Every structure is written in structure tokens, then in C-alpha cells.
Coordinates of C-alpha atoms in Angstrom, one line a residue:
X188 CA 0.0 0.0 0.0
X189 CA 2.8 2.4 0.9
X190 CA 4.6 1.6 -2.4
X191 CA 1.5 2.2 -4.5
X192 CA 0.9 5.5 -2.7
X193 CA 4.5 6.6 -3.4
X194 CA 4.3 5.6 -7.0
X195 CA 1.0 7.4 -7.4
X196 CA 2.8 10.7 -6.7
X197 CA 4.8 10.4 -9.9
X198 CA 2.4 12.5 -12.1
X199 CA 2.2 15.3 -9.6
X200 CA 6.0 15.3 -9.2
X201 CA 6.5 15.4 -12.9
X202 CA 4.0 18.2 -13.2
X203 CA 6.0 20.4 -10.8
X204 CA 9.0 20.0 -13.2
X205 CA 11.6 20.5 -10.5
X206 CA 14.4 17.8 -10.7
X207 CA 15.5 18.0 -7.0
X208 CA 11.9 17.0 -6.1
X209 CA 12.1 14.2 -8.6
X210 CA 15.3 12.9 -6.9
X211 CA 13.5 13.0 -3.5
X212 CA 10.6 11.0 -5.0
X213 CA 12.9 8.4 -6.4
X214 CA 14.6 8.1 -3.0
X215 CA 11.2 7.6 -1.4
X216 CA 10.1 4.9 -3.9
X217 CA 13.5 3.1 -3.7
X218 CA 13.4 3.1 0.1
X219 CA 9.9 1.6 0.2
X220 CA 10.9 -1.0 -2.4
X221 CA 13.9 -2.0 -0.3
X222 CA 12.0 -2.2 2.9
X223 CA 9.5 -4.5 1.1
X224 CA 10.4 -7.6 -0.8
X225 CA 11.9 -6.2 -4.0
X226 CA 15.4 -5.2 -2.9
X227 CA 16.8 -5.6 -6.5
X228 CA 14.3 -3.0 -7.8
X229 CA 14.9 -0.9 -4.8
X230 CA 18.6 -0.8 -5.4
X231 CA 18.1 0.2 -9.0
X232 CA 15.6 3.0 -8.0
X233 CA 18.0 4.2 -5.4
X234 CA 20.9 4.3 -7.9
X235 CA 18.6 6.4 -10.2
X236 CA 17.9 8.7 -7.3
X237 CA 21.6 9.1 -6.6
X238 CA 22.5 9.9 -10.2
X239 CA 19.7 12.5 -10.5
X240 CA 20.6 14.1 -7.1
X241 CA 24.3 14.3 -8.1
X242 CA 23.3 15.9 -11.5
X243 CA 21.1 18.6 -10.0
X244 CA 23.5 19.1 -7.0
X245 CA 20.9 18.0 -4.4
X246 CA 23.7 17.0 -2.1
X247 CA 21.7 16.0 1.0
X248 CA 19.6 13.5 -1.0
X249 CA 22.8 12.3 -2.7
X250 CA 24.5 11.6 0.6
X251 CA 21.4 9.9 2.0
X252 CA 20.9 7.7 -1.0
X253 CA 24.6 6.6 -1.2
X254 CA 24.5 5.8 2.5
X255 CA 21.5 3.7 2.2
X256 CA 23.0 1.8 -0.8
X257 CA 26.2 1.3 1.2
X258 CA 24.4 -0.2 4.2
X259 CA 22.1 -2.3 2.0
X260 CA 25.0 -3.6 -0.1
X261 CA 27.2 -4.4 2.9
X262 CA 24.5 -6.2 5.0
X263 CA 22.0 -7.7 2.5
X264 CA 24.1 -8.2 -0.6
X265 CA 27.3 -8.9 1.3
X266 CA 29.3 -7.0 -1.3
X267 CA 31.9 -5.1 0.8
X268 CA 33.8 -3.7 -2.3
X269 CA 30.7 -2.1 -3.7
X270 CA 29.6 -0.9 -0.3
X271 CA 33.0 0.9 0.1
X272 CA 32.5 2.5 -3.3
X273 CA 29.1 3.8 -2.3
X274 CA 30.5 5.1 1.0
X275 CA 33.1 7.1 -1.0
X276 CA 30.4 8.7 -3.0
X277 CA 28.5 9.5 0.3
X278 CA 31.7 11.0 1.7
X279 CA 32.1 13.3 -1.3
X280 CA 28.5 14.5 -0.9
X281 CA 29.0 15.0 2.9
X282 CA 32.1 17.1 2.2
X283 CA 30.1 19.4 -0.1
X284 CA 27.6 19.8 2.8
X285 CA 30.4 20.7 5.2
X286 CA 30.1 17.3 6.9
X287 CA 26.9 17.6 9.0
X288 CA 27.1 15.3 12.1
X289 CA 23.9 13.3 11.1
X290 CA 25.5 12.4 7.8
X291 CA 28.9 11.7 9.2
X292 CA 27.5 9.3 11.9
X293 CA 25.7 7.3 9.2
X294 CA 28.8 7.4 7.0
X295 CA 31.0 6.1 9.8
X296 CA 28.7 3.2 10.4
X297 CA 28.4 2.2 6.7
X298 CA 32.1 2.6 6.1
X299 CA 33.1 0.8 9.3
X300 CA 30.9 -2.3 8.6
X301 CA 32.1 -2.4 5.0
X302 CA 35.8 -2.2 6.0
X303 CA 35.3 -5.1 8.4
X304 CA 33.6 -7.2 5.8
X305 CA 36.5 -6.4 3.5
X306 CA 38.9 -7.8 6.0
X307 CA 40.3 -4.6 7.4
X308 CA 39.2 -5.2 11.0
X309 CA 41.3 -2.5 12.6
X310 CA 40.3 0.3 10.2
X311 CA 36.6 -0.8 10.5
X312 CA 36.7 -0.6 14.3
X313 CA 38.4 2.7 14.3
X314 CA 35.8 4.2 11.9
X315 CA 33.0 2.9 14.1
X316 CA 34.6 4.3 17.3
X317 CA 34.9 7.7 15.5
X318 CA 31.2 7.5 14.6
X319 CA 30.2 6.5 18.1
X320 CA 32.1 9.5 19.6
X321 CA 30.3 11.8 17.3
X322 CA 26.9 10.3 17.9
X323 CA 27.4 10.5 21.7
X324 CA 28.3 14.2 21.3
X325 CA 25.9 15.3 18.6
X326 CA 23.3 12.7 17.5
X327 CA 22.1 10.7 20.6
X328 CA 19.4 8.9 18.5
X329 CA 22.2 7.2 16.5
X330 CA 24.2 5.9 19.4
X331 CA 22.4 2.5 19.3
X332 CA 23.3 2.0 15.6
X333 CA 27.0 2.7 16.2
X334 CA 27.1 0.5 19.3
X335 CA 25.7 -2.3 17.2
X336 CA 28.3 -1.6 14.6
X337 CA 31.0 -1.8 17.2
X338 CA 29.6 -5.1 18.5
X339 CA 29.9 -6.4 14.9
X340 CA 33.6 -5.3 14.9
X341 CA 34.2 -7.3 18.1
X342 CA 32.4 -10.3 16.6
X343 CA 34.5 -10.2 13.4
X344 CA 37.7 -9.9 15.5
X345 CA 36.8 -13.0 17.5
X346 CA 36.1 -11.1 20.7
X347 CA 32.8 -12.8 21.3
X348 CA 32.4 -11.9 25.0
X349 CA 32.8 -8.2 24.1
X350 CA 30.4 -8.6 21.3
X351 CA 27.8 -10.1 23.6
X352 CA 28.2 -7.3 26.1
X353 CA 27.9 -4.7 23.3
X354 CA 24.9 -6.2 21.6
X355 CA 23.2 -6.2 25.0
X356 CA 24.1 -2.5 25.3
X357 CA 22.5 -1.9 21.9
X358 CA 19.3 -3.6 23.1
X359 CA 19.3 -1.6 26.3
X360 CA 19.6 1.7 24.3
X361 CA 16.7 0.6 22.1
X362 CA 14.6 -0.1 25.2
X363 CA 15.5 3.3 26.6
X364 CA 14.6 5.0 23.2
X365 CA 11.4 3.1 22.8
X366 CA 12.5 1.4 19.5
X367 CA 12.2 -2.2 20.6
X368 CA 10.0 -4.2 18.2
X369 CA 11.8 -2.7 15.2
X370 CA 13.9 -4.4 12.5
X371 CA 17.0 -3.2 14.4
X372 CA 15.9 -5.4 17.4
X373 CA 15.9 -8.4 15.1
X374 CA 19.5 -7.8 14.1
X375 CA 20.6 -7.1 17.7
X376 CA 19.0 -10.2 19.1
X377 CA 20.1 -12.6 16.4
X378 CA 23.8 -11.4 16.5
X379 CA 23.6 -11.6 20.3
X380 CA 22.4 -15.2 19.8
X381 CA 25.2 -16.1 17.4
X382 CA 27.9 -14.8 19.8
X383 CA 26.4 -16.5 22.8
X384 CA 26.5 -19.7 20.8
X385 CA 30.2 -19.0 20.1
X386 CA 30.8 -18.8 23.8
X387 CA 29.1 -22.2 24.3
X388 CA 26.0 -20.7 25.9
X389 CA 23.5 -22.6 23.7
X390 CA 20.5 -22.3 26.0
X391 CA 20.7 -18.5 26.2
X392 CA 21.5 -18.4 22.4
X393 CA 18.4 -20.4 21.5
X394 CA 16.2 -18.0 23.5
X395 CA 17.5 -14.9 21.7
X396 CA 17.5 -16.6 18.3
X397 CA 13.9 -17.8 18.5
X398 CA 12.8 -14.4 19.8
X399 CA 14.5 -12.7 16.8
X400 CA 13.0 -15.1 14.3
X401 CA 9.5 -14.6 15.8
X402 CA 9.9 -10.8 15.7
X403 CA 11.1 -11.0 12.1
X404 CA 8.1 -13.1 11.1
X405 CA 5.8 -10.6 12.8
X406 CA 7.2 -7.3 11.4
X407 CA 8.9 -8.1 8.1
X408 CA 7.3 -9.1 4.8
X409 CA 7.5 -12.8 3.9
X410 CA 10.2 -12.4 1.2
X411 CA 12.3 -9.7 3.0
X412 CA 16.0 -10.6 2.9
X413 CA 16.4 -9.7 6.5
X414 CA 14.1 -12.6 7.3
X415 CA 16.3 -14.8 5.1
X416 CA 19.4 -13.8 7.1
X417 CA 17.5 -14.3 10.4
X418 CA 16.6 -17.9 9.5
X419 CA 20.1 -18.6 8.3
X420 CA 21.4 -17.3 11.7
X421 CA 18.8 -19.4 13.5
X422 CA 20.0 -22.5 11.7
X423 CA 23.6 -21.7 12.9
X424 CA 22.4 -21.4 16.5
X425 CA 20.3 -24.6 16.4
X426 CA 23.2 -26.6 14.8
X427 CA 25.5 -25.4 17.6
X428 CA 23.0 -26.6 20.1
X429 CA 22.9 -30.0 18.5
X430 CA 19.4 -29.6 17.2
X431 CA 20.3 -30.5 13.6
X432 CA 16.9 -31.5 12.4
X433 CA 15.5 -28.1 13.4
X434 CA 18.5 -26.4 12.0
X435 CA 18.0 -28.2 8.6
X436 CA 14.3 -27.0 8.6
X437 CA 15.4 -23.4 9.3
X438 CA 18.0 -23.4 6.6
X439 CA 15.6 -25.0 4.1
X440 CA 13.1 -22.2 5.0
X441 CA 15.8 -19.6 4.5
X442 CA 16.8 -21.0 1.1
X443 CA 13.1 -21.1 0.0
X444 CA 12.8 -17.4 1.0
X445 CA 15.9 -16.6 -1.0
X446 CA 14.6 -18.1 -4.2
X447 CA 15.7 -15.9 -7.2
X448 CA 19.0 -14.9 -5.6
X449 CA 20.9 -18.1 -6.2
X450 CA 24.1 -16.3 -7.4
X451 CA 24.4 -13.9 -4.5
X452 CA 26.9 -14.0 -1.6
X453 CA 24.0 -14.3 0.8
X454 CA 22.8 -17.5 -1.0
X455 CA 26.3 -18.9 -0.8
X456 CA 26.3 -18.3 2.9
X457 CA 23.1 -20.2 3.3
X458 CA 24.5 -23.1 1.2
X459 CA 27.6 -23.3 3.5
X460 CA 25.4 -23.6 6.6
X461 CA 23.3 -26.3 5.1
X462 CA 26.5 -28.2 4.1
X463 CA 27.8 -28.2 7.6
X464 CA 24.4 -29.4 8.9
X465 CA 24.3 -32.3 6.5
X466 CA 27.8 -33.2 7.7
X467 CA 26.7 -33.2 11.3
X468 CA 23.7 -35.4 10.4
X469 CA 26.0 -38.0 8.9
X470 CA 25.3 -37.1 5.3
X471 CA 28.5 -35.4 4.1
X472 CA 27.9 -36.6 0.6
X473 CA 25.0 -34.2 0.5
X474 CA 27.0 -31.4 2.0
X475 CA 30.1 -31.6 -0.2
X476 CA 28.4 -30.3 -3.4
X477 CA 26.7 -27.5 -1.5
X478 CA 30.0 -26.3 0.0
X479 CA 31.7 -26.4 -3.3
X480 CA 28.9 -24.3 -4.8
X481 CA 29.0 -21.9 -1.9
X482 CA 32.7 -21.3 -2.3
X483 CA 32.3 -20.9 -6.1
X484 CA 29.7 -18.1 -5.4
X485 CA 32.1 -16.5 -2.9
X486 CA 34.9 -16.5 -5.5
X487 CA 32.6 -15.1 -8.2
X488 CA 31.3 -12.4 -5.8
X489 CA 34.6 -11.4 -4.2
X490 CA 37.5 -12.9 -6.1
X491 CA 39.4 -16.1 -5.7
X492 CA 42.0 -14.9 -3.3
X493 CA 39.6 -12.6 -1.2
X494 CA 39.5 -13.4 2.6
X495 CA 35.8 -14.1 2.4
X496 CA 36.4 -16.8 -0.3
X497 CA 39.2 -18.2 1.8
X498 CA 37.0 -18.2 4.9
X499 CA 34.4 -20.2 3.0
X500 CA 37.0 -22.8 2.0
X501 CA 38.4 -23.0 5.5
X502 CA 34.9 -23.5 6.9
X503 CA 34.0 -26.0 4.2
X504 CA 37.1 -28.1 4.5
X505 CA 35.7 -30.1 7.4
X506 CA 32.6 -31.1 5.3
X507 CA 35.0 -32.3 2.5
X508 CA 37.0 -34.3 5.1
X509 CA 33.8 -36.0 6.3
X510 CA 33.0 -36.8 2.6
X511 CA 36.4 -38.3 2.1
X512 CA 37.8 -35.6 -0.2
X513 CA 40.9 -34.9 1.9
X514 CA 43.0 -33.8 -1.0
X515 CA 40.7 -30.9 -1.9
X516 CA 40.2 -30.0 1.8
X517 CA 44.0 -29.8 2.3
X518 CA 44.4 -27.7 -0.9
X519 CA 41.7 -25.3 0.3
X520 CA 43.3 -25.0 3.7
X521 CA 46.9 -24.6 2.4
X522 CA 45.7 -21.6 0.4
X523 CA 43.4 -20.2 3.0
X524 CA 45.5 -20.3 6.2
X525 CA 48.1 -17.7 5.2
X526 CA 45.3 -15.2 4.2
X527 CA 43.3 -15.9 7.4
X528 CA 46.4 -15.4 9.6
X529 CA 47.0 -12.0 8.0
X530 CA 43.4 -10.9 8.4
X531 CA 42.4 -12.5 11.7
X532 CA 45.6 -12.7 13.7
X533 CA 47.0 -15.7 15.4
X534 CA 44.5 -16.1 18.2
X535 CA 41.2 -16.0 16.4
X536 CA 39.0 -19.1 17.0
X537 CA 38.3 -19.4 13.2
X538 CA 42.0 -19.9 12.6
X539 CA 42.1 -22.6 15.3
X540 CA 39.1 -24.4 13.6
X541 CA 40.9 -24.2 10.3
X542 CA 44.0 -25.8 11.8
X543 CA 41.9 -28.6 13.2
X544 CA 40.4 -29.2 9.8
X545 CA 43.9 -29.3 8.4
X546 CA 44.8 -32.0 10.9
X547 CA 41.8 -34.0 9.6
X548 CA 42.9 -33.6 6.0
X549 CA 46.5 -34.8 6.8
X550 CA 45.2 -37.8 8.7
X551 CA 42.9 -38.7 5.8
X552 CA 45.9 -38.5 3.5
X553 CA 48.0 -40.9 5.6
X554 CA 50.1 -38.4 7.4
X555 CA 49.3 -39.0 11.1
X556 CA 52.4 -37.2 12.4
X557 CA 51.5 -34.1 10.3
X558 CA 47.9 -34.4 11.7
X559 CA 49.2 -34.3 15.3
X560 CA 51.2 -31.2 14.5
X561 CA 48.1 -29.4 13.1
X562 CA 46.0 -30.5 16.1
X563 CA 48.6 -29.3 18.6
X564 CA 48.6 -26.0 16.8
X565 CA 44.8 -25.8 16.8
X566 CA 44.6 -26.6 20.5
X567 CA 47.2 -23.9 21.4
X568 CA 45.2 -21.3 19.4
X569 CA 41.9 -22.5 20.7
X570 CA 43.0 -22.1 24.3
X571 CA 44.0 -18.5 23.6
X572 CA 40.8 -17.6 21.7
X573 CA 37.8 -16.0 23.1
X574 CA 35.5 -19.0 22.7
X575 CA 33.4 -21.4 24.8
X576 CA 35.2 -24.2 26.7
X577 CA 33.2 -26.8 24.8
X578 CA 35.2 -25.9 21.6
X579 CA 38.5 -26.3 23.5
X580 CA 37.3 -29.7 24.7
X581 CA 36.5 -30.7 21.2
X582 CA 40.1 -30.0 20.1
X583 CA 41.4 -31.8 23.1
X584 CA 39.3 -34.8 22.1
X585 CA 40.4 -34.7 18.5
X586 CA 44.1 -34.5 19.5
X587 CA 43.8 -37.2 22.1
X588 CA 42.5 -39.7 19.6
X589 CA 45.3 -38.8 17.1
X590 CA 48.3 -39.1 19.5
X591 CA 50.4 -42.2 18.9
X592 CA 50.4 -45.1 21.4
X593 CA 53.6 -44.0 23.0
X594 CA 51.8 -40.8 24.1
X595 CA 48.9 -42.7 25.7
X596 CA 49.1 -41.0 29.1
X597 CA 48.8 -37.6 27.5
X598 CA 46.0 -38.7 25.3
X599 CA 44.0 -40.0 28.3
X600 CA 44.7 -36.7 30.1
X601 CA 43.4 -34.7 27.2
X602 CA 40.3 -36.7 26.7
X603 CA 39.5 -36.8 30.4
X604 CA 39.7 -33.0 30.5
X605 CA 37.3 -32.8 27.5
X606 CA 34.9 -35.2 29.2
X607 CA 34.9 -33.1 32.4
X608 CA 34.3 -29.9 30.5
X609 CA 31.3 -31.4 28.5
X610 CA 29.8 -33.0 31.7
X611 CA 29.8 -29.6 33.3
X612 CA 28.1 -27.9 30.4
X613 CA 26.8 -30.4 27.8
X614 CA 25.0 -27.7 25.7
X615 CA 25.0 -29.5 22.3
X616 CA 28.1 -31.7 23.0
X617 CA 26.2 -34.8 24.2
X618 CA 27.2 -37.0 21.2
X619 CA 30.8 -36.1 21.5
X620 CA 30.7 -36.7 25.3
X621 CA 29.3 -40.2 24.8
X622 CA 32.0 -41.0 22.2
X623 CA 34.8 -39.7 24.5
X624 CA 33.5 -41.6 27.5
X625 CA 33.4 -44.8 25.5
X626 CA 37.0 -44.1 24.3
X627 CA 38.2 -43.6 27.9
X628 CA 36.7 -47.0 28.9
X629 CA 38.8 -48.8 26.4
X630 CA 42.0 -46.7 26.5
X631 CA 42.7 -46.1 30.2

């Protein structure tokens, strides 16, 4: 109804014959299209609005449109390179306006998120902190947005506890400002859920993820891409909690909602989640083609050597290991690990997970000594990472099984430690706990 009303204004706008007003009208129509289900049409309309605003020197509308395109491209399309391009155009428009604080705050948010997605974590965090300082000083209503962006920076940097604290702060600000029940709350709660899951707090994560999905269903149109992302995140949280059947249902729902966008980075992300779920369910032969397709999409969208492509391959290597394709898994990891070390640093949990997958690939290729070296490396990194103790226990369990007979005492020590950790907080680790307890009964 809103879209029809906005489009109905076109004859009146044309009759006025003033092009700045026409740019504002295109901005209105594009925004409503984007909020609705037709994000592709919305992006095209917004680009038309930006081009017209630039031509007629309507700089405030130009800045607003470029900012909206930058944020949409970063979050929905997951195209960080294009998002940074749009942010540059917004920066030029802001400069022509003498950099009003309202525009600069939004610019800092858009540019910070895009920089993080592009792999420049330090620059992205610095930009978000600059925006937060400005928002606290000048634009109090934007503080929550910048806090959420800073939480995203912590999450990307592997500081999951800081991310949890900061997403909770964003929710508290929304409650104070009376903006709960909005699309922003969906984002805050779902990212909070994912980070709680990374810390091994599956029960709390499930509460937040289900609340976010319920709110998305309530306030967003059926085909809205934010609902697609929400269901993808929900699948991740369910999988981490060991609820793989529910996770598969959620990711199937997400893929159905994303029909028509099968070549986008978002769709590749959904495929990668589904691949890991099939691996957990004992059907890696179903997951392997999905992860290959997901990483093909990542390479097409970002470039073959881009950190996001390498992250896809590192994440997907374990699915290939389970499917028996250890050679491809090792090749993917050999290429990905140097890039991930440079982008993520030595103590990021994702790097530890990749090293663990490398150990599995080496073991599958008949190199048990090389596997142990990789598992030892993974454990050292996992202990230093900001991640739940259940993940550390998982690496202890994997290394304990791989150690040679002459190191039986250390193997028992590692597996015993893993069992004690999982008994204290089973949260999704029950199958691994049962296997480890059985191993101990025969190896002590």
C-alpha cells in the first residue's frame, strides 16, 4: 500500500517539473521497495535517485541515498567492495555539505561495517569508534546504531564476549529510546544469539535466536531478505545446540525465501550452513556439493583470493573431510590459512578451527604425524581464543585420539579434560561426550 501511494505521486512530481523534487521522490520509492520484498528493484531505483541528485546538486539527498545503498550492499548483498564504493560517494556528498554530524555518523557506520567485511578489521573498528564518539556528542538517537556496529567489529575480530556485552548494550539503548519491536531489534537479538553460541551458551542463544525469528516473522514481509538472514542465523544457533533436524528445517526455509537470488553471496552463505548441517547429520555426501557451490559463489562475488572466499573454503574443508575428499580439503586450507592469519591474527577461533580441519585432512591422506602437529597448533590457538570451553574440549578430544600409542598417558589426560568440560556444560556436545567416555573406557 505504501509503495502504491508513493508511485501514485509520480504524475504530480512530474507536473512540478523540479528535478530535486524528482530525486526525492525516487529516494522515497526506492526506500519503500527496499523495505519491502523487491530489494533488487529498490537498489536500482536508489541508484537512479543518486544519479539524479548528483546531477542537480541535491547533495543532502545524494548523501542519504549513497549511505542507504552502502548499508544495504554491505548487509544484504554482502558485497563489501561495492559498499565501500558507495561510501566514497557519500563521503564526497557529505564534504560538499560541510560534513553535517547526522550524515557523518551514518557514514562512519556504513564505512566501518564495509571495512570489516572487506577484511580490514582495525580500520573498521576505528571508523565505528569515530562515529560513536560523534553520535554521543551530537546525535544521541544514532548511538544504538553505532554501538551495534562496534559489536559487529568485536564479533568479526573473534572477541565474542565483548560482542555479547555490546549487543546487550544496543538492546538496552533501544529499550530506553522506545525502539524495541523494530527491524533493528531483530539484528541485535540474532547477532547476540550467534555470539552467545560461540561462547558455548547454547540455551541462552536459543532464547534470543527464537525471539529474533519470531519478531522478524511478525514485522517483516515474507520475502524480505532480513528474514532470510534471520533464518540462516537461527540455523547456525540450532546446529551449535545439537538440534540439527530443526537447523535443517530453518535453513531450508531460508533458502526457500531466498529463491531468485541463487548467485548472490547471501545465498552462498546459506549453502555453506546447510552443508555443515548435513555433515553433522552424517550425510556429508549431500553437504560436499553444497559447500563447493557456496565457495564458487564466494569466489565469483569477491575474487578467488579474497579473505571471504578463503573463509568459505576453510569452513568447508571439514565437510569435505567428512565426505572423504581430503586432498581438496588440504588444498583449500593450504591456500586459506596464510590469508586468514594475516586478516584474523594468530589467536582467532576461526584460525584454530581451520588448523583442526587441516589435521583431519592430513590424517585422511595418511600423514598421522602431520595431523598431530596441526591438532597441537589448533589446541594452542583455541586455548588463547575468546570462545566457549566446549570448543576447546572438542580440540582436546580430537588431538587425544590422534596421538600415537607411546603418548597414551597424555591422550588420556586430554580426553579426560574434554569429558569433564562437557559433563559440566553439555550444551549440544552430548554425542561427542558419549564417544569420548566410550574411548576412555577402552584406553585407560
